Amino acid sequence: MTAISKLDFLGNVLLAVASILLVFALQEAGSFVWSWSSPIIFCLSQQCNEQIQPIFPMRLAKSRLYILCLLITLLGGFIYIALVIKIPERLQIIHGDSALWAGVHLLPMLGSCAFGSFLGGTISKQANLTSQTLVVGSLLQVIGLTLVFGFSSGLGLGILLGFITIYGIGVGLSFATCTMIAAVEAQNDDLAAAQGTMAQARSFGGALGLAVCTIVLNVKLQNSPGPESESSLGQQELDQIRRNLITVLSLSDESRQEVIRIYLGAFRDQSLGMLIVAVFALLVSLGTYKSKPSHVVDVMVQHKELAGRPSIRGDAELSSVSSVRSLVR
């Protein structure tokens, strides 16, 4: 039997379709491009073949720690990717940053995320403290987002960057720890699938986060100028703003101030939503405790030794082991 015949093509297609259709529906309906009453229904049939190696082995679904980390990664991606987009957006609209400087001002969060990832691997180098690290990382995310939400209306630039730096350390700790737990909990044959699913969950969570944030803002734009209000915003301007918020910078002063007022209210609601997600992730992280966890480095060594044998996933397994080992050096 050839190696290519073992690949789960149908599983890959179903995974992509499941992610794309949900996010597409949320994004398009939330932007008022299509209405919710315009559904497209796909009917798929599946033929099972026991010789195909599944894209998501059911052995992983039986691991409590892996499933919890998968959920935490999805929730973390929901917040992280949304902030990567929404923070520069706020800096341009509220603080008058150019696109370049808005990206530069995002570096404290991204740099602290990288530092948190390094720190998460270092902490578990000698002893497996992944559960404790995950709880601390989730708690730092809650603290950072609580501060952003509490001061969302009057955040100065320096204060905002400080708050998202706290969040960045927490999310870095969480992402790195979930990666290590996935490697420890997965069998050697499932290692590439386990890490790939983690990456998919993070991206999928981010897509959901962006879609939800877009919906929150567009609903605010739709509802704030009531039918009896003397709004300076026309329907054409509203349509342009829904599709590209940065067009607010080209509006008249009166219209721009009205959009900024609506935007600040939406940002507060978005921050509250992210905070709720972070609190839920913190609660989930409490369930990752294990009385006698395996030593991370020892498991990585075992994976590397087994990865040398001929396998359809051999190269991918070895690459996954190397990437995880870099976290604990």
Short mmCIF file of C-alpha atoms in Angstrom, two decimals:
data_model
loop_
_atom_site.label_atom_id
_atom_site.label_comp_id
_atom_site.label_asym_id
_atom_site.label_seq_id
_atom_site.Cartn_x
_atom_site.Cartn_y
_atom_site.Cartn_z
CA MET A 1 0.00 0.00 0.00
CA THR A 2 1.51 3.36 -1.04
CA ALA A 3 2.09 6.16 1.45
CA ILE A 4 -0.18 8.59 -0.39
CA SER A 5 -3.13 6.20 -0.06
CA LYS A 6 -2.88 6.43 3.73
CA LEU A 7 -3.57 10.14 3.77
CA ASP A 8 -7.02 11.15 5.00
CA PHE A 9 -8.01 13.41 2.10
CA LEU A 10 -11.67 13.43 3.06
CA GLY A 11 -10.78 14.35 6.64
CA ASN A 12 -8.68 17.28 5.41
CA VAL A 13 -11.50 18.50 3.20
CA LEU A 14 -14.08 18.19 5.99
CA LEU A 15 -11.79 20.01 8.43
CA ALA A 16 -11.26 22.89 6.00
CA VAL A 17 -14.94 23.09 5.09
CA ALA A 18 -16.03 23.01 8.75
CA SER A 19 -13.78 25.97 9.54
CA ILE A 20 -14.33 28.01 6.38
CA LEU A 21 -18.12 27.77 6.20
CA LEU A 22 -18.69 28.77 9.83
CA VAL A 23 -16.32 31.73 9.72
CA PHE A 24 -17.58 32.78 6.28
CA ALA A 25 -21.19 32.76 7.50
CA LEU A 26 -20.36 34.83 10.59
CA GLN A 27 -18.20 37.30 8.64
CA GLU A 28 -20.57 37.84 5.74
CA ALA A 29 -23.73 38.07 7.85
CA GLY A 30 -21.99 40.24 10.42
CA SER A 31 -20.90 42.66 7.69
CA PHE A 32 -24.46 42.74 6.30
CA VAL A 33 -23.23 41.49 2.92
CA TRP A 34 -25.57 38.52 3.01
CA SER A 35 -28.53 37.99 5.30
CA TRP A 36 -28.89 35.06 7.63
CA SER A 37 -31.86 33.92 5.53
CA SER A 38 -29.57 33.07 2.58
CA PRO A 39 -28.23 29.64 3.57
CA ILE A 40 -26.14 27.36 1.41
CA ILE A 41 -26.47 23.69 2.33
CA PHE A 42 -23.80 21.16 1.58
CA CYS A 43 -24.51 17.44 1.74
CA LEU A 44 -21.46 15.26 2.08
CA SER A 45 -21.16 11.52 2.19
CA GLN A 46 -18.24 9.73 3.80
CA GLN A 47 -16.79 6.35 2.98
CA CYS A 48 -14.84 4.80 5.82
CA ASN A 49 -11.60 2.98 5.17
CA GLU A 50 -9.81 1.50 8.13
CA GLN A 51 -6.45 1.69 6.32
CA ILE A 52 -6.56 5.49 6.09
CA GLN A 53 -4.68 7.26 8.86
CA PRO A 54 -7.16 9.86 10.20
CA ILE A 55 -6.28 13.53 10.35
CA PHE A 56 -7.45 13.53 13.98
CA PRO A 57 -6.85 10.17 15.69
CA MET A 58 -9.55 9.28 18.18
CA ARG A 59 -6.84 8.33 20.66
CA LEU A 60 -6.24 12.04 21.16
CA ALA A 61 -9.91 12.62 21.91
CA LYS A 62 -9.62 10.22 24.85
CA SER A 63 -6.88 12.29 26.51
CA ARG A 64 -8.36 14.71 29.03
CA LEU A 65 -5.30 16.95 29.11
CA TYR A 66 -5.03 17.14 25.34
CA ILE A 67 -8.69 18.06 24.83
CA LEU A 68 -8.52 20.71 27.54
CA CYS A 69 -5.36 22.21 26.00
CA LEU A 70 -7.01 22.13 22.58
CA LEU A 71 -9.93 24.11 23.98
CA ILE A 72 -7.59 26.56 25.74
CA THR A 73 -5.65 27.06 22.50
CA LEU A 74 -8.86 27.75 20.59
CA LEU A 75 -9.98 30.28 23.22
CA GLY A 76 -6.52 31.83 23.30
CA GLY A 77 -6.50 32.21 19.52
CA PHE A 78 -9.95 33.83 19.72
CA ILE A 79 -8.48 36.64 21.83
CA TYR A 80 -4.93 36.84 20.50
CA ILE A 81 -5.66 37.16 16.78
CA ALA A 82 -8.48 39.61 17.47
CA LEU A 83 -6.14 41.83 19.51
CA VAL A 84 -3.46 41.69 16.81
CA ILE A 85 -6.00 43.31 14.48
CA LYS A 86 -8.02 45.45 16.91
CA ILE A 87 -5.14 47.12 18.79
CA PRO A 88 -3.51 48.66 15.67
CA GLU A 89 -7.00 49.58 14.48
CA ARG A 90 -7.65 51.47 17.72
CA LEU A 91 -4.24 53.14 17.57
CA GLN A 92 -4.99 54.50 14.10
CA ILE A 93 -8.53 55.68 14.85
CA ILE A 94 -8.18 56.99 18.41
CA HIS A 95 -4.48 57.88 18.74
CA GLY A 96 -3.87 58.96 15.15
CA ASP A 97 -1.08 56.47 14.43
CA SER A 98 -0.04 55.69 10.89
CA ALA A 99 -0.29 52.07 9.77
CA LEU A 100 3.46 51.70 10.30
CA TRP A 101 3.50 53.08 13.85
CA ALA A 102 0.39 51.14 14.78
CA GLY A 103 2.33 47.99 13.90
CA VAL A 104 5.42 49.19 15.78
CA HIS A 105 3.33 49.86 18.90
CA LEU A 106 2.11 46.27 18.74
CA LEU A 107 5.65 45.01 19.35
CA PRO A 108 5.41 45.08 23.18
CA MET A 109 2.60 42.54 23.08
CA LEU A 110 4.28 40.38 20.43
CA GLY A 111 7.67 40.59 22.17
CA SER A 112 6.19 39.68 25.55
CA CYS A 113 4.36 36.77 23.90
CA ALA A 114 7.69 35.45 22.57
CA PHE A 115 9.27 35.93 26.02
CA GLY A 116 6.38 34.08 27.64
CA SER A 117 6.83 31.18 25.20
CA PHE A 118 10.53 30.96 26.08
CA LEU A 119 9.75 31.20 29.78
CA GLY A 120 7.10 28.49 29.56
CA GLY A 121 9.63 26.02 28.17
CA THR A 122 12.32 26.97 30.66
CA ILE A 123 10.03 26.49 33.66
CA SER A 124 9.32 22.85 32.75
CA LYS A 125 12.89 21.95 31.82
CA GLN A 126 13.77 20.26 35.12
CA ALA A 127 10.29 19.31 36.37
CA ASN A 128 6.92 19.12 34.67
CA LEU A 129 5.16 22.27 35.84
CA THR A 130 3.04 22.63 32.72
CA SER A 131 -0.28 22.67 34.57
CA GLN A 132 0.85 25.37 37.01
CA THR A 133 2.38 27.38 34.17
CA LEU A 134 -0.83 27.16 32.17
CA VAL A 135 -2.90 28.44 35.10
CA VAL A 136 -0.50 31.35 35.66
CA GLY A 137 -0.52 32.20 31.95
CA SER A 138 -4.32 32.16 31.84
CA LEU A 139 -4.46 34.33 34.96
CA LEU A 140 -2.11 36.92 33.42
CA GLN A 141 -4.37 37.06 30.36
CA VAL A 142 -7.38 37.73 32.58
CA ILE A 143 -5.51 40.47 34.45
CA GLY A 144 -4.34 42.18 31.25
CA LEU A 145 -7.77 42.06 29.62
CA THR A 146 -9.48 43.21 32.82
CA LEU A 147 -7.29 46.31 32.82
CA VAL A 148 -7.98 46.93 29.12
CA PHE A 149 -11.72 46.59 29.70
CA GLY A 150 -11.74 48.70 32.88
CA PHE A 151 -9.96 51.61 31.24
CA SER A 152 -11.17 51.08 27.66
CA SER A 153 -12.74 54.52 27.25
CA GLY A 154 -9.81 56.62 28.48
CA LEU A 155 -6.78 54.49 27.67
CA GLY A 156 -3.60 56.44 26.96
CA LEU A 157 -1.08 54.95 24.57
CA GLY A 158 1.50 54.04 27.20
CA ILE A 159 -1.06 52.51 29.55
CA LEU A 160 -2.60 50.46 26.75
CA LEU A 161 0.80 49.09 25.71
CA GLY A 162 1.54 48.17 29.32
CA PHE A 163 -1.74 46.28 29.69
CA ILE A 164 -1.33 44.29 26.49
CA THR A 165 2.25 43.45 27.51
CA ILE A 166 0.88 41.71 30.61
CA TYR A 167 -1.56 39.87 28.38
CA GLY A 168 1.24 38.96 25.94
CA ILE A 169 3.31 37.23 28.62
CA GLY A 170 0.26 35.23 29.67
CA VAL A 171 -0.71 34.11 26.18
CA GLY A 172 2.90 33.18 25.41
CA LEU A 173 3.02 30.98 28.51
CA SER A 174 -0.28 29.35 27.56
CA PHE A 175 0.58 28.64 23.92
CA ALA A 176 3.99 27.16 24.76
CA THR A 177 2.60 25.05 27.59
CA CYS A 178 -0.25 23.68 25.48
CA THR A 179 2.28 22.72 22.81
CA MET A 180 4.35 20.79 25.36
CA ILE A 181 1.34 19.07 26.91
CA ALA A 182 0.18 18.00 23.44
CA ALA A 183 3.59 16.45 22.77
CA VAL A 184 3.64 14.66 26.13
CA GLU A 185 0.11 13.29 25.82
CA ALA A 186 0.32 12.16 22.18
CA GLN A 187 1.73 8.84 21.04
CA ASN A 188 4.61 9.02 18.61
CA ASP A 189 2.43 8.13 15.59
CA ASP A 190 -0.02 10.88 16.56
CA LEU A 191 2.50 13.62 17.33
CA ALA A 192 2.26 15.50 14.02
CA ALA A 193 -1.53 15.27 14.06
CA ALA A 194 -1.63 16.49 17.66
CA GLN A 195 0.52 19.54 16.94
CA GLY A 196 -1.25 20.27 13.66
CA THR A 197 -4.63 20.20 15.39
CA MET A 198 -3.30 22.65 18.00
CA ALA A 199 -2.23 25.05 15.24
CA GLN A 200 -5.59 24.63 13.50
CA ALA A 201 -7.46 25.35 16.74
CA ARG A 202 -5.48 28.55 17.29
CA SER A 203 -6.16 29.78 13.75
CA PHE A 204 -9.80 28.75 13.88
CA GLY A 205 -10.27 30.50 17.22
CA GLY A 206 -8.69 33.63 15.77
CA ALA A 207 -11.03 33.59 12.78
CA LEU A 208 -14.01 33.26 15.12
CA GLY A 209 -12.72 36.10 17.28
CA LEU A 210 -12.36 38.44 14.32
CA ALA A 211 -15.81 37.51 13.04
CA VAL A 212 -17.42 38.15 16.43
CA CYS A 213 -15.63 41.49 16.85
CA THR A 214 -16.78 42.53 13.38
CA ILE A 215 -20.36 41.62 14.24
CA VAL A 216 -20.22 43.62 17.50
CA LEU A 217 -18.94 46.73 15.74
CA ASN A 218 -21.38 46.50 12.82
CA VAL A 219 -24.35 45.99 15.12
CA LYS A 220 -23.27 49.09 17.05
CA LEU A 221 -23.00 51.04 13.81
CA GLN A 222 -26.40 49.78 12.70
CA ASN A 223 -28.23 50.52 15.94
CA SER A 224 -26.56 53.64 17.32
CA PRO A 225 -28.04 56.12 14.83
CA GLY A 226 -31.68 55.46 15.75
CA PRO A 227 -34.52 56.21 13.38
CA GLU A 228 -35.31 59.50 15.11
CA SER A 229 -31.73 60.62 15.68
CA GLU A 230 -30.06 63.43 13.83
CA SER A 231 -27.11 61.36 12.76
CA SER A 232 -24.60 62.89 10.37
CA LEU A 233 -23.81 59.47 8.93
CA GLY A 234 -25.43 58.48 5.67
CA GLN A 235 -26.15 54.93 4.59
CA GLN A 236 -23.32 55.04 2.05
CA GLU A 237 -20.85 56.12 4.72
CA LEU A 238 -22.06 53.37 7.05
CA ASP A 239 -21.57 50.77 4.32
CA GLN A 240 -18.02 51.98 3.70
CA ILE A 241 -17.19 51.91 7.42
CA ARG A 242 -18.55 48.37 7.80
CA ARG A 243 -16.22 47.14 5.09
CA ASN A 244 -13.18 49.19 6.07
CA LEU A 245 -13.18 50.98 9.40
CA ILE A 246 -10.12 53.05 8.52
CA THR A 247 -12.26 55.05 6.06
CA VAL A 248 -13.48 56.94 9.14
CA LEU A 249 -10.28 59.00 8.88
CA SER A 250 -11.53 60.52 5.61
CA LEU A 251 -14.91 61.64 7.01
CA SER A 252 -15.82 65.12 8.13
CA ASP A 253 -14.99 66.09 11.72
CA GLU A 254 -18.60 65.73 12.88
CA SER A 255 -19.07 62.32 11.27
CA ARG A 256 -15.66 61.15 12.47
CA GLN A 257 -16.43 62.09 16.08
CA GLU A 258 -19.73 60.21 15.91
CA VAL A 259 -18.03 57.09 14.57
CA ILE A 260 -15.32 57.34 17.24
CA ARG A 261 -18.01 57.48 19.93
CA ILE A 262 -19.67 54.38 18.49
CA TYR A 263 -16.30 52.68 18.07
CA LEU A 264 -15.32 53.22 21.71
CA GLY A 265 -18.59 51.62 22.83
CA ALA A 266 -17.99 48.68 20.51
CA PHE A 267 -14.38 48.32 21.68
CA ARG A 268 -15.59 48.14 25.26
CA ASP A 269 -18.07 45.41 24.33
CA GLN A 270 -15.36 43.57 22.38
CA SER A 271 -13.01 43.80 25.37
CA LEU A 272 -15.72 42.44 27.64
CA GLY A 273 -16.28 39.51 25.30
CA MET A 274 -12.55 38.75 25.22
CA LEU A 275 -12.42 38.96 29.02
CA ILE A 276 -15.27 36.48 29.37
CA VAL A 277 -13.49 34.08 27.01
CA ALA A 278 -10.24 34.49 29.00
CA VAL A 279 -12.03 33.76 32.30
CA PHE A 280 -13.52 30.62 30.78
CA ALA A 281 -10.05 29.57 29.57
CA LEU A 282 -8.72 30.12 33.11
CA LEU A 283 -11.41 27.83 34.52
CA VAL A 284 -10.59 25.19 31.90
CA SER A 285 -6.87 25.42 32.75
CA LEU A 286 -7.64 24.40 36.33
CA GLY A 287 -8.68 21.00 34.99
CA THR A 288 -5.23 20.25 33.55
CA TYR A 289 -3.71 19.29 36.89
CA LYS A 290 -2.11 15.86 36.97
CA SER A 291 -0.73 14.34 40.16
CA LYS A 292 2.18 12.52 38.51
CA PRO A 293 2.97 14.17 35.16
CA SER A 294 5.55 12.73 32.78
CA HIS A 295 8.90 14.47 32.45
CA VAL A 296 8.77 16.65 29.34
CA VAL A 297 12.36 16.18 28.17
CA ASP A 298 12.26 12.40 28.67
CA VAL A 299 9.11 12.12 26.55
CA MET A 300 10.71 14.25 23.83
CA VAL A 301 13.73 11.94 23.76
CA GLN A 302 11.45 8.92 23.39
CA HIS A 303 9.58 10.59 20.54
CA LYS A 304 12.84 11.38 18.75
CA GLU A 305 14.08 7.81 19.08
CA LEU A 306 10.84 6.38 17.71
CA ALA A 307 10.64 8.95 14.91
CA GLY A 308 13.60 7.33 13.15
CA ARG A 309 11.60 4.31 12.09
CA PRO A 310 9.95 4.27 8.60
CA SER A 311 6.55 5.93 8.75
CA ILE A 312 4.22 8.00 6.63
CA ARG A 313 4.61 10.75 9.22
CA GLY A 314 8.31 10.21 9.93
CA ASP A 315 9.60 13.56 8.72
CA ALA A 316 6.71 15.46 10.23
CA GLU A 317 7.13 13.68 13.58
CA LEU A 318 10.83 14.51 13.73
CA SER A 319 10.12 18.15 12.88
CA SER A 320 7.42 18.33 15.57
CA VAL A 321 9.76 16.85 18.17
CA SER A 322 12.50 19.32 17.30
CA SER A 323 10.17 22.29 17.57
CA VAL A 324 8.92 21.21 20.98
CA ARG A 325 12.40 20.40 22.27
CA SER A 326 13.45 23.97 21.45
CA LEU A 327 10.93 25.17 24.05
CA VAL A 328 12.53 23.24 26.89
CA ARG A 329 16.21 23.86 26.19
#
